[in-house]
CSV table of C-alpha atoms and ligand atoms in Angstrom, one decimal:
chain,number,residue,atom,x,y,z
Q,171,MET,CA,-22.2,-228.0,-34.1
Q,172,LEU,CA,-22.7,-227.1,-37.8
Q,173,LYS,CA,-26.2,-228.6,-37.7
Q,174,ASN,CA,-27.4,-225.9,-35.3
Q,175,LYS,CA,-25.8,-223.0,-37.3
Q,176,ASN,CA,-29.1,-221.6,-38.5
Q,177,GLN,CA,-31.0,-222.1,-35.4
Q,178,LYS,CA,-32.9,-218.9,-34.5
Q,179,HIS,CA,-33.1,-217.4,-31.0
Q,180,ALA,CA,-36.6,-216.6,-29.7
Q,181,ILE,CA,-37.1,-212.9,-29.5
Q,182,ASN,CA,-37.2,-212.3,-25.8
Q,183,LEU,CA,-37.2,-208.5,-25.3
Q,184,ASN,CA,-37.7,-206.6,-22.1
Q,185,LEU,CA,-41.4,-205.8,-22.0
Q,186,ASN,CA,-40.8,-202.1,-21.7
Q,187,VAL,CA,-38.9,-202.1,-24.9
Q,188,ARG,CA,-41.2,-204.3,-27.0
Q,189,GLY,CA,-43.0,-202.3,-29.7
Q,190,LEU,CA,-40.8,-199.2,-29.3
Q,191,SER,CA,-39.7,-197.5,-32.5
Q,192,PRO,CA,-36.5,-195.6,-33.1
Q,193,SER,CA,-36.6,-192.0,-32.0
Q,194,ALA,CA,-38.7,-190.0,-34.6
Q,195,THR,CA,-36.0,-187.3,-34.9
Q,196,LEU,CA,-33.3,-189.7,-35.7
Q,197,ALA,CA,-35.5,-191.9,-37.9
Q,198,ILE,CA,-36.5,-189.0,-40.1
Q,199,ASN,CA,-32.9,-188.1,-40.5
Q,200,GLU,CA,-31.9,-191.6,-41.6
Q,201,LYS,CA,-34.9,-191.8,-43.9
Q,202,CYS,CA,-33.9,-188.5,-45.6
Q,203,ASN,CA,-30.3,-189.7,-46.0
Q,204,HIS,CA,-31.4,-192.9,-47.7
Q,205,LEU,CA,-33.7,-190.9,-50.0
Q,206,ILE,CA,-30.8,-188.5,-50.9
Q,207,GLN,CA,-28.5,-191.5,-51.5
Q,208,SER,CA,-31.2,-192.9,-53.9
Q,209,GLY,CA,-31.1,-189.7,-55.8
Q,210,LYS,CA,-34.2,-187.8,-54.5
Q,211,ASN,CA,-34.0,-184.1,-53.8
Q,212,VAL,CA,-34.8,-183.8,-50.1
Q,213,TYR,CA,-35.3,-180.8,-47.8
Q,214,LYS,CA,-34.3,-181.9,-44.4
Q,215,LEU,CA,-36.6,-180.1,-42.0
Q,216,GLY,CA,-37.0,-183.2,-39.8
Q,217,LEU,CA,-34.1,-183.5,-37.4
Q,218,GLY,CA,-33.5,-180.4,-35.2
Q,219,GLN,CA,-29.8,-179.9,-35.4
Q,220,SER,CA,-28.1,-176.5,-35.3
Q,221,PRO,CA,-26.9,-175.5,-38.8
Q,222,PHE,CA,-24.1,-173.3,-37.4
Q,223,PRO,CA,-20.5,-174.4,-36.9
Q,224,VAL,CA,-19.0,-174.7,-33.4
Q,225,PRO,CA,-17.2,-171.5,-32.6
Q,226,LYS,CA,-13.6,-171.6,-33.8
Q,227,HIS,CA,-11.9,-171.3,-30.5
Q,228,VAL,CA,-14.0,-174.1,-29.0
Q,229,VAL,CA,-13.0,-176.4,-31.9
Q,230,GLU,CA,-9.3,-175.4,-31.3
Q,231,ALA,CA,-9.8,-176.3,-27.6
Q,232,LEU,CA,-11.0,-179.7,-28.7
Q,233,GLN,CA,-8.0,-180.2,-31.0
Q,234,LYS,CA,-5.6,-179.1,-28.2
Q,235,ASN,CA,-7.1,-181.6,-25.9
Q,236,ALA,CA,-7.2,-184.6,-28.2
Q,237,HIS,CA,-4.4,-186.2,-26.0
Q,238,GLN,CA,-6.6,-186.2,-22.9
Q,239,LYS,CA,-7.1,-189.9,-22.4
Q,240,ASP,CA,-7.8,-190.6,-18.8
Q,241,TYR,CA,-11.2,-191.4,-17.4
Q,242,LEU,CA,-12.6,-188.3,-15.8
Q,243,PRO,CA,-14.6,-188.1,-12.6
Q,244,VAL,CA,-18.1,-189.5,-13.0
Q,245,LYS,CA,-19.9,-186.2,-12.2
Q,246,GLY,CA,-17.6,-184.2,-14.6
Q,247,LEU,CA,-14.4,-182.4,-15.0
Q,248,PRO,CA,-13.8,-179.9,-12.2
Q,249,ILE,CA,-12.7,-177.0,-14.4
Q,250,LEU,CA,-15.8,-177.5,-16.6
Q,251,LYS,CA,-18.1,-177.5,-13.6
Q,252,GLU,CA,-16.4,-174.2,-12.4
Q,253,SER,CA,-16.8,-172.7,-15.8
Q,254,ILE,CA,-20.6,-173.6,-15.8
Q,255,THR,CA,-21.0,-172.2,-12.3
Q,256,LYS,CA,-19.7,-168.8,-13.4
Q,257,PHE,CA,-21.7,-169.0,-16.7
Q,258,ASN,CA,-25.0,-169.8,-14.7
Q,259,LYS,CA,-24.4,-166.7,-12.5
Q,260,LYS,CA,-23.3,-164.3,-15.2
Q,261,ILE,CA,-25.8,-165.3,-18.0
Q,262,PHE,CA,-28.9,-166.5,-16.0
Q,263,ASN,CA,-28.3,-165.0,-12.5
Q,264,VAL,CA,-28.5,-168.5,-11.1
Q,265,ASP,CA,-26.4,-169.2,-8.0
Q,266,CYS,CA,-24.8,-172.6,-7.8
Q,267,SER,CA,-21.5,-174.3,-7.0
Q,268,PRO,CA,-19.4,-176.8,-9.0
Q,269,ASP,CA,-20.7,-179.5,-6.7
Q,270,ASP,CA,-24.2,-178.9,-7.9
Q,271,ILE,CA,-23.3,-179.8,-11.5
Q,272,MET,CA,-23.3,-183.1,-13.3
Q,273,ILE,CA,-22.0,-183.6,-16.8
Q,274,GLY,CA,-23.2,-186.3,-19.1
Q,275,PRO,CA,-22.9,-187.5,-22.7
Q,276,GLY,CA,-25.9,-185.3,-23.8
Q,277,SER,CA,-28.7,-183.9,-21.7
Q,278,LYS,CA,-30.8,-186.7,-23.3
Q,279,GLU,CA,-28.9,-189.3,-21.3
Q,280,LEU,CA,-29.1,-187.2,-18.1
Q,281,ILE,CA,-32.8,-186.9,-18.5
Q,282,PHE,CA,-33.0,-190.6,-19.0
Q,283,ILE,CA,-30.9,-191.5,-16.0
Q,284,LEU,CA,-33.0,-189.1,-13.9
Q,285,GLN,CA,-36.1,-190.9,-14.9
Q,286,LEU,CA,-34.5,-194.2,-14.1
Q,287,VAL,CA,-33.4,-193.2,-10.6
Q,288,TYR,CA,-36.4,-191.2,-9.5
Q,289,TYR,CA,-39.6,-192.8,-8.1
Q,290,GLY,CA,-42.7,-191.0,-9.3
Q,291,GLU,CA,-44.7,-190.0,-12.3
Q,292,LEU,CA,-43.6,-187.8,-15.2
Q,293,ILE,CA,-45.8,-184.9,-16.2
Q,294,ILE,CA,-45.2,-183.2,-19.6
Q,295,PRO,CA,-47.2,-180.8,-21.7
Q,296,THR,CA,-48.2,-181.8,-25.2
Q,297,PRO,CA,-46.7,-181.0,-27.5
Q,298,SER,CA,-43.3,-181.9,-26.0
Q,299,TRP,CA,-40.0,-183.1,-27.4
Q,300,VAL,CA,-40.1,-186.6,-28.8
Q,301,SER,CA,-37.9,-188.5,-26.3
Q,302,TYR,CA,-39.3,-187.6,-22.8
Q,303,ALA,CA,-42.2,-190.1,-23.0
Q,304,PRO,CA,-40.4,-193.0,-24.7
Q,305,GLN,CA,-37.7,-192.7,-22.0
Q,306,ALA,CA,-40.3,-193.0,-19.3
Q,307,ARG,CA,-41.7,-196.0,-21.0
Q,308,ILE,CA,-38.3,-197.7,-21.1
Q,309,VAL,CA,-37.9,-197.3,-17.4
Q,310,GLY,CA,-41.5,-198.3,-16.7
Q,311,ARG,CA,-42.6,-194.8,-15.6
Q,312,ASN,CA,-46.2,-193.5,-15.8
Q,313,VAL,CA,-46.6,-190.4,-18.0
Q,314,THR,CA,-49.3,-187.8,-17.6
Q,315,TRP,CA,-49.7,-185.5,-20.5
Q,316,ILE,CA,-51.2,-182.0,-20.1
Q,317,PRO,CA,-52.7,-180.7,-23.3
Q,318,THR,CA,-52.0,-177.2,-24.4
Q,319,GLU,CA,-53.7,-175.1,-27.1
Q,320,LYS,CA,-52.5,-173.3,-30.1
Q,321,GLU,CA,-54.5,-170.2,-29.0
Q,322,ASN,CA,-52.2,-170.1,-26.0
Q,323,ASN,CA,-49.1,-170.6,-28.1
Q,324,TRP,CA,-48.9,-174.2,-26.8
Q,325,ARG,CA,-47.9,-173.1,-23.4
Q,326,LEU,CA,-48.5,-175.1,-20.2
Q,327,SER,CA,-51.1,-173.4,-18.0
Q,328,PRO,CA,-50.5,-173.2,-14.3
Q,329,GLU,CA,-54.2,-173.9,-13.6
Q,330,LYS,CA,-54.0,-177.2,-15.5
Q,331,LEU,CA,-50.9,-178.2,-13.6
Q,332,GLU,CA,-52.6,-177.3,-10.3
Q,333,LEU,CA,-55.6,-179.5,-11.2
Q,334,ILE,CA,-53.4,-182.5,-11.9
Q,335,CYS,CA,-51.4,-182.1,-8.8
Q,336,ARG,CA,-54.4,-181.3,-6.6
Q,337,ALA,CA,-56.0,-184.6,-7.4
Q,338,ASP,CA,-53.2,-186.4,-5.6
Q,339,PRO,CA,-51.3,-183.7,-3.8
Q,340,THR,CA,-48.5,-185.8,-2.2
Q,341,ARG,CA,-47.7,-188.0,-5.2
Q,342,PRO,CA,-44.0,-187.7,-6.2
Q,343,ARG,CA,-43.7,-186.1,-9.6
Q,344,ILE,CA,-41.2,-184.8,-12.2
Q,345,VAL,CA,-42.5,-182.0,-14.4
Q,346,ILE,CA,-40.5,-181.2,-17.5
Q,347,LEU,CA,-40.8,-177.7,-18.8
Q,348,ASN,CA,-38.9,-176.9,-22.0
Q,349,TYR,CA,-38.5,-173.3,-23.2
Q,350,PRO,CA,-37.8,-172.0,-25.7
Q,351,SER,CA,-39.7,-175.0,-26.7
Q,352,ASN,CA,-39.0,-177.9,-29.0
Q,353,PRO,CA,-41.3,-178.2,-31.0
Q,354,THR,CA,-43.0,-174.8,-30.8
Q,355,GLY,CA,-40.2,-172.2,-30.7
Q,356,CYS,CA,-42.3,-170.4,-28.0
Q,357,THR,CA,-41.1,-169.4,-24.6
Q,358,TYR,CA,-42.8,-168.3,-21.3
Q,359,PRO,CA,-43.3,-164.8,-20.2
Q,360,LEU,CA,-42.0,-163.9,-16.7
Q,361,ASP,CA,-45.4,-163.8,-15.0
Q,362,ARG,CA,-46.3,-167.3,-16.3
Q,363,LEU,CA,-43.0,-168.7,-15.1
Q,364,LYS,CA,-43.7,-167.3,-11.6
Q,365,LEU,CA,-47.2,-168.9,-11.6
Q,366,LEU,CA,-45.8,-172.2,-12.7
Q,367,ALA,CA,-43.1,-172.0,-10.0
Q,368,ARG,CA,-45.7,-171.3,-7.4
Q,369,VAL,CA,-47.7,-174.5,-8.3
Q,370,ALA,CA,-44.5,-176.5,-8.4
Q,371,ARG,CA,-43.5,-175.3,-5.0
Q,372,LYS,CA,-47.0,-175.9,-3.5
Q,373,TYR,CA,-46.9,-179.6,-4.6
Q,374,LYS,CA,-43.1,-180.0,-4.1
Q,375,VAL,CA,-42.7,-181.3,-7.7
Q,376,ILE,CA,-39.3,-181.8,-9.1
Q,377,LEU,CA,-39.1,-179.4,-12.0
Q,378,VAL,CA,-36.7,-180.2,-14.8
Q,379,SER,CA,-36.2,-177.0,-16.6
Q,380,ASP,CA,-35.0,-178.0,-20.0
Q,381,GLU,CA,-33.2,-174.9,-21.1
Q,382,ILE,CA,-31.1,-176.4,-23.9
Q,383,TYR,CA,-32.4,-173.6,-26.3
Q,384,GLY,CA,-32.1,-170.9,-23.7
Q,385,LEU,CA,-29.2,-169.1,-25.3
Q,386,THR,CA,-30.9,-169.2,-28.7
Q,387,GLN,CA,-33.8,-167.0,-27.5
Q,388,PHE,CA,-34.0,-164.3,-30.1
Q,389,ASP,CA,-34.1,-161.4,-27.8
Q,390,GLY,CA,-31.3,-162.8,-25.6
Q,391,LYS,CA,-33.5,-162.4,-22.5
Q,392,HIS,CA,-34.0,-166.0,-21.5
Q,393,ILE,CA,-34.9,-166.4,-17.8
Q,394,SER,CA,-34.5,-169.5,-15.8
Q,395,ILE,CA,-37.5,-170.6,-13.7
Q,396,ALA,CA,-34.8,-171.7,-11.2
Q,397,GLN,CA,-34.8,-168.1,-10.0
Q,398,TYR,CA,-38.4,-168.6,-8.7
Q,399,TYR,CA,-38.3,-172.2,-7.5
Q,400,PRO,CA,-34.6,-172.7,-6.8
Q,401,GLU,CA,-35.0,-175.5,-4.2
Q,402,GLY,CA,-36.9,-177.8,-6.7
Q,403,THR,CA,-35.5,-177.0,-10.1
Q,404,ILE,CA,-32.9,-179.0,-12.0
Q,405,ILE,CA,-31.6,-177.0,-15.0
Q,406,SER,CA,-30.9,-179.1,-18.1
Q,407,SER,CA,-28.7,-177.7,-20.8
Q,408,GLY,CA,-25.6,-178.5,-22.9
Q,409,LEU,CA,-23.6,-177.7,-26.0
Q,410,SER,CA,-25.9,-179.1,-28.6
Q,411,LYS,CA,-28.0,-176.2,-29.6
Q,412,TRP,CA,-26.5,-172.8,-28.9
Q,413,CYS,CA,-22.9,-174.0,-29.6
Q,414,GLY,CA,-23.9,-176.2,-32.6
Q,415,ALA,CA,-22.2,-179.2,-31.1
Q,416,GLY,CA,-25.0,-181.9,-31.0
Q,417,GLY,CA,-22.6,-184.6,-32.2
Q,418,TRP,CA,-20.1,-183.9,-29.5
Q,419,ARG,CA,-22.6,-185.2,-26.9
Q,420,LEU,CA,-22.2,-183.1,-23.9
Q,421,GLY,CA,-25.1,-182.2,-21.5
Q,422,THR,CA,-25.3,-180.5,-18.1
Q,423,PHE,CA,-27.6,-180.7,-15.1
Q,424,THR,CA,-27.5,-178.1,-12.4
Q,425,PHE,CA,-29.1,-179.2,-9.1
Q,426,PRO,CA,-30.1,-177.3,-6.0
Q,427,GLN,CA,-28.5,-178.4,-2.8
Q,428,SER,CA,-31.7,-180.0,-1.7
Q,429,LEU,CA,-31.7,-182.5,-4.6
Q,430,HIS,CA,-28.1,-183.7,-4.3
Q,431,TRP,CA,-29.6,-187.1,-3.3
Q,432,LEU,CA,-30.7,-187.3,-7.0
Q,433,LEU,CA,-27.4,-186.2,-8.3
Q,434,ASP,CA,-25.6,-188.8,-6.3
Q,435,ALA,CA,-28.0,-191.6,-7.4
Q,436,MET,CA,-27.6,-190.5,-11.0
Q,437,ALA,CA,-23.8,-190.6,-10.6
Q,438,ILE,CA,-24.0,-194.2,-9.3
Q,439,VAL,CA,-25.9,-195.2,-12.4
Q,440,ALA,CA,-23.5,-193.3,-14.6
Q,441,SER,CA,-20.5,-195.0,-12.9
Q,442,GLU,CA,-22.0,-198.4,-13.8
Q,443,THR,CA,-22.9,-197.5,-17.4
Q,444,TYR,CA,-21.1,-194.8,-19.3
Q,445,THR,CA,-18.4,-194.1,-16.7
Q,446,ALA,CA,-17.7,-190.5,-17.6
Q,447,THR,CA,-18.3,-188.1,-20.5
Q,448,SER,CA,-15.5,-188.0,-23.2
Q,449,ALA,CA,-12.4,-186.3,-21.8
Q,450,PRO,CA,-11.4,-184.1,-24.8
Q,451,VAL,CA,-15.0,-182.9,-25.2
Q,452,GLN,CA,-15.2,-181.9,-21.5
Q,453,PHE,CA,-12.0,-179.9,-21.7
Q,454,ALA,CA,-13.3,-178.1,-24.9
Q,455,ALA,CA,-16.6,-177.5,-23.2
Q,456,ALA,CA,-14.8,-175.6,-20.4
Q,457,SER,CA,-13.8,-173.1,-23.1
Q,458,ALA,CA,-17.3,-173.1,-24.6
Q,459,PHE,CA,-18.9,-172.0,-21.2
Q,460,ASP,CA,-16.2,-169.5,-20.6
Q,461,THR,CA,-18.3,-166.4,-21.4
Q,462,GLY,CA,-16.8,-163.4,-23.1
Q,463,VAL,CA,-17.2,-161.1,-26.1
Q,464,TRP,CA,-16.8,-164.0,-28.5
Q,465,MET,CA,-19.9,-165.7,-27.1
Q,466,GLU,CA,-22.0,-162.5,-27.3
Q,467,GLU,CA,-20.9,-162.0,-30.9
Q,468,TYR,CA,-21.6,-165.5,-32.0
Q,469,LEU,CA,-25.0,-165.6,-30.3
Q,470,PHE,CA,-25.9,-162.2,-31.7
Q,471,HIS,CA,-25.5,-163.5,-35.3
Q,472,ILE,CA,-27.0,-166.9,-34.9
Q,473,ARG,CA,-30.1,-165.5,-33.1
Q,474,ARG,CA,-30.7,-162.8,-35.8
Q,475,ILE,CA,-30.4,-165.4,-38.6
Q,476,LEU,CA,-32.8,-167.8,-36.9
Q,477,LYS,CA,-35.2,-165.0,-36.1
Q,478,LEU,CA,-35.2,-163.8,-39.7
Q,479,ILE,CA,-36.0,-167.3,-41.0
Q,480,GLY,CA,-38.5,-168.2,-38.3
Q,481,TYR,CA,-40.5,-165.0,-38.8
Q,482,PHE,CA,-40.4,-165.3,-42.6
Q,483,PHE,CA,-41.5,-168.9,-42.6
Q,484,ALA,CA,-44.3,-168.3,-40.0
Q,485,GLN,CA,-45.6,-165.4,-42.0
Q,486,LYS,CA,-45.8,-167.3,-45.2
Q,487,LEU,CA,-47.7,-170.1,-43.4
Q,488,ILE,CA,-50.1,-167.6,-41.8
Q,489,GLU,CA,-50.7,-166.1,-45.2
Q,490,ILE,CA,-52.1,-169.5,-46.4
Q,491,LYS,CA,-54.3,-169.8,-43.2
Q,492,VAL,CA,-52.0,-172.2,-41.3
Q,493,LYS,CA,-52.1,-171.5,-37.5
Q,494,VAL,CA,-48.6,-171.1,-36.2
Q,495,PRO,CA,-47.2,-169.0,-33.4
Q,496,ILE,CA,-44.4,-166.6,-34.2
Q,497,PRO,CA,-41.3,-168.3,-32.8
Q,498,GLU,CA,-39.3,-166.7,-30.0
Q,499,GLY,CA,-36.2,-169.0,-30.0
Q,500,ALA,CA,-34.8,-172.3,-31.1
Q,501,PHE,CA,-35.3,-173.3,-34.7
Q,502,TYR,CA,-38.8,-174.8,-34.8
Q,503,LEU,CA,-42.3,-174.0,-35.9
Q,504,PHE,CA,-45.3,-176.0,-34.7
Q,505,ALA,CA,-48.0,-175.6,-37.4
Q,506,ASP,CA,-51.6,-176.6,-37.4
Q,507,PHE,CA,-52.9,-177.3,-40.9
Q,508,GLU,CA,-56.5,-177.8,-39.9
Q,509,PHE,CA,-57.7,-175.3,-42.5
Q,510,TYR,CA,-56.8,-177.9,-45.1
Q,511,ARG,CA,-58.6,-180.9,-43.5
Q,512,GLU,CA,-61.3,-181.2,-46.1
Q,513,LYS,CA,-58.9,-181.0,-49.0
Q,514,LEU,CA,-56.6,-183.6,-47.3
Q,515,LEU,CA,-59.5,-185.9,-46.7
Q,516,ARG,CA,-60.2,-185.9,-50.4
Q,517,HIS,CA,-56.8,-187.4,-50.8
Q,518,GLU,CA,-57.5,-189.9,-48.0
Q,519,ILE,CA,-55.2,-188.2,-45.7
Q,520,TYR,CA,-56.6,-188.5,-42.1
Q,521,THR,CA,-53.6,-188.2,-39.8
Q,522,SER,CA,-50.6,-186.0,-39.3
Q,523,VAL,CA,-48.4,-189.0,-40.2
Q,524,GLU,CA,-50.2,-189.5,-43.5
Q,525,MET,CA,-50.0,-185.7,-44.1
Q,526,CYS,CA,-46.2,-185.6,-43.5
Q,527,ASN,CA,-45.6,-188.8,-45.5
Q,528,LYS,CA,-47.5,-187.5,-48.5
Q,529,LEU,CA,-45.8,-184.1,-48.3
Q,530,LEU,CA,-42.4,-185.9,-48.4
Q,531,ASP,CA,-43.4,-188.1,-51.3
Q,532,ASP,CA,-44.8,-185.3,-53.4
Q,533,THR,CA,-42.3,-182.5,-52.6
Q,534,GLY,CA,-39.2,-183.9,-50.9
Q,535,VAL,CA,-39.9,-181.8,-47.8
Q,536,ALA,CA,-39.4,-183.7,-44.6
Q,537,ILE,CA,-41.2,-182.5,-41.4
Q,538,LEU,CA,-42.3,-184.4,-38.3
Q,539,PRO,CA,-46.0,-185.1,-37.5
Q,540,GLY,CA,-47.6,-183.7,-34.4
Q,541,GLY,CA,-48.2,-187.2,-33.1
Q,542,ASP,CA,-44.5,-187.6,-32.5
Q,543,PHE,CA,-44.8,-184.8,-29.9
Q,544,GLY,CA,-47.7,-186.3,-28.1
Q,545,ARG,CA,-50.6,-184.8,-30.0
Q,546,GLN,CA,-53.6,-186.9,-31.2
Q,547,PRO,CA,-52.8,-188.7,-34.4
Q,548,GLU,CA,-55.8,-187.1,-36.3
Q,549,GLU,CA,-54.8,-183.5,-35.4
Q,550,LEU,CA,-53.2,-182.0,-38.5
Q,551,THR,CA,-50.1,-180.6,-36.8
Q,552,ALA,CA,-46.5,-180.9,-37.6
Q,553,ARG,CA,-43.1,-179.6,-36.5
Q,554,ILE,CA,-40.9,-177.8,-39.0
Q,555,ALA,CA,-37.2,-177.5,-38.1
Q,556,TYR,CA,-36.0,-174.6,-40.3
Q,557,VAL,CA,-32.3,-175.7,-40.3
Q,558,ASN,CA,-31.6,-176.8,-43.9
Q,559,PHE,CA,-29.3,-174.0,-44.9
Q,560,ASP,CA,-25.5,-173.5,-44.9
Q,561,GLY,CA,-25.1,-172.2,-41.4
Q,562,ALA,CA,-21.3,-171.6,-41.8
Q,563,LYS,CA,-21.9,-169.5,-44.9
Q,564,ALA,CA,-24.8,-167.5,-43.4
Q,565,LEU,CA,-22.9,-166.9,-40.1
Q,566,SER,CA,-19.8,-165.7,-41.9
Q,567,VAL,CA,-21.7,-163.3,-44.2
Q,568,SER,CA,-23.7,-162.0,-41.2
Q,569,GLN,CA,-20.4,-161.4,-39.4
Q,570,THR,CA,-18.7,-159.7,-42.3
Q,571,LYS,CA,-21.0,-158.1,-44.8
Q,572,TYR,CA,-23.8,-157.2,-42.4
Q,573,VAL,CA,-21.8,-156.1,-39.4
Q,574,THR,CA,-23.6,-152.8,-39.0
Q,575,ALA,CA,-26.6,-153.6,-41.2
Q,576,GLU,CA,-29.9,-155.4,-40.5
Q,577,LEU,CA,-30.3,-158.7,-42.2
Q,578,ASP,CA,-32.7,-158.4,-45.1
Q,579,ASP,CA,-34.7,-160.4,-47.7
Q,580,LEU,CA,-31.6,-160.5,-50.0
Q,581,PHE,CA,-29.7,-162.2,-47.2
Q,582,LEU,CA,-32.5,-164.7,-46.9
Q,583,LYS,CA,-32.6,-165.3,-50.6
Q,584,ASP,CA,-28.9,-165.7,-51.0
Q,585,TYR,CA,-27.9,-167.6,-47.9
Q,586,CYS,CA,-31.0,-169.4,-46.6
Q,587,ASP,CA,-32.2,-170.6,-50.0
Q,588,GLY,CA,-32.8,-174.2,-49.0
Q,589,VAL,CA,-35.3,-173.2,-46.3
Q,590,LEU,CA,-37.0,-170.7,-48.5
Q,591,GLU,CA,-37.5,-173.3,-51.2
Q,592,ALA,CA,-38.9,-175.8,-48.7
Q,593,CYS,CA,-41.2,-173.1,-47.3
Q,594,PHE,CA,-42.6,-172.3,-50.8
Q,595,LYS,CA,-42.9,-176.1,-51.5
Q,596,ILE,CA,-45.0,-176.6,-48.4
Q,597,CYS,CA,-47.2,-173.6,-49.1
Q,598,ASN,CA,-47.7,-174.6,-52.8
Q,599,TRP,CA,-48.5,-178.2,-51.8
Q,600,PHE,CA,-51.2,-177.2,-49.4
Q,601,THR,CA,-52.8,-174.5,-51.5
Q,602,GLY,CA,-52.7,-176.8,-54.6
Q,603,LEU,CA,-54.3,-179.8,-52.9
J,862,PMP,N1,-34.2,-181.4,-24.8
J,862,PMP,C1,-34.7,-181.0,-26.0
J,862,PMP,C2,-35.9,-180.1,-25.9
J,862,PMP,C3,-34.1,-181.3,-27.2
J,862,PMP,O1,-34.6,-180.8,-28.3
J,862,PMP,C4,-32.9,-182.1,-27.2
J,862,PMP,C5,-32.4,-182.5,-28.6
J,862,PMP,N2,-31.1,-182.3,-28.8
J,862,PMP,C6,-32.4,-182.6,-26.0
J,862,PMP,C7,-33.1,-182.2,-24.8
J,862,PMP,C8,-31.2,-183.4,-25.9
J,862,PMP,O2,-30.1,-182.8,-26.3
J,862,PMP,P1,-28.6,-183.3,-26.1
J,862,PMP,O3,-28.8,-184.7,-25.7
J,862,PMP,O4,-28.0,-183.2,-27.4
J,862,PMP,O5,-28.0,-182.5,-25.0
J,863,LIG,N1,-33.4,-182.7,-30.4
J,863,LIG,C1,-33.4,-182.8,-31.8
J,863,LIG,C2,-34.8,-182.8,-32.4
J,863,LIG,O1,-35.7,-182.7,-31.7
J,863,LIG,C3,-32.6,-184.0,-32.3
J,863,LIG,C4,-31.7,-184.8,-31.5
J,863,LIG,C5,-32.5,-185.8,-30.7
J,863,LIG,O2,-33.7,-185.9,-30.7
J,863,LIG,O3,-31.8,-186.5,-29.9
J,863,LIG,O4,-34.9,-182.9,-33.6
């Protein structure tokens, strides 16, 4: 027995998992935390996590429900599904019933299970959120990327989608459309949504409308594409972004009646894997989706703070010749530093990964390279998550000292100083190359 104590197992990993790295968003967060522990001054603009606290009464609902200990139905808690049904109608004018809804431990898990149970290819624009493609790889699914351009604010064009679908019109496909977008902060105007919906309908694609940042849209006018392609759209959302509860892990899918076969298949996989989403969190979520003045008030403040920072940051980058669209929601900027290519080359920096690594080494500012979002490695793009400020403080000052006033530069300077410093560090680093 003892003789074999140090015997090593051969590394026999599932082929789909071999060579995969940890998710870029989580890896950069851990890297930053290690650097901070080792004494480095780090600006965490890597992980996209809401800086704001969960609304007070939602936290209280969680506390009150700590005793909820039973396993809940696989598809989700009935009162939560009712609450989401009303929310969908009231906020987004989407008709659905509680039976159309599935709750999961994060929309990330739901998107993964969907990819697992569906038979067909995955189509995503580039840039897209970091996890769609690796999830496809894990389940052995083919991914087709559709490139987008900075001149078009990195938006998917209906013509390009049409071209891809037309080449093999009956092929089963999932298209994921995420807006306001991670990583660009841009959203789609109504006419573009309608054109995309028309192509999706023509080729009967399954459209996953990832609207997790919908409620953060700065003008409060987010529109769901489900209104224009109801029979083929699954709306993906959750508590993580607008409600600041990423760590609670609660996501939602809303299906049309015609796609209940997918919902049912996903519920089977859920029943054999995670069983059901955490009971106390589901009870608390029922309060979170229960719309009211409190929600409008909370969203008003978080939107105006994010807009103020996003506009300021983008403006500063534009002043130093960086190409970046003015954001319309979420908390991201997707910047193209092509203007600095020659100077970067002089420092032997050829790729977005090298650019971000050197920026972090030299300044302590952590951002994520465009390659993580499906862009070509040599393109000098990067995502900036402008979230490193004290969201609780900023929110409370916006709610008390600025009730009737517009937020101003002083607010930025006093309550968003971490992001401002990071912004100036980035600008100075590039201009000083
Ligand atoms: N979609 C997008 C675009 C995201 O940025 C994220 C990251 N939170 C998710 C889905 C997954 O969110 P969650 O699992 O926290 O619901
Ligand atoms: N969605 C967030 C991001 O893009 C982080 C959480 C995650 O990726 O799971 O940074």
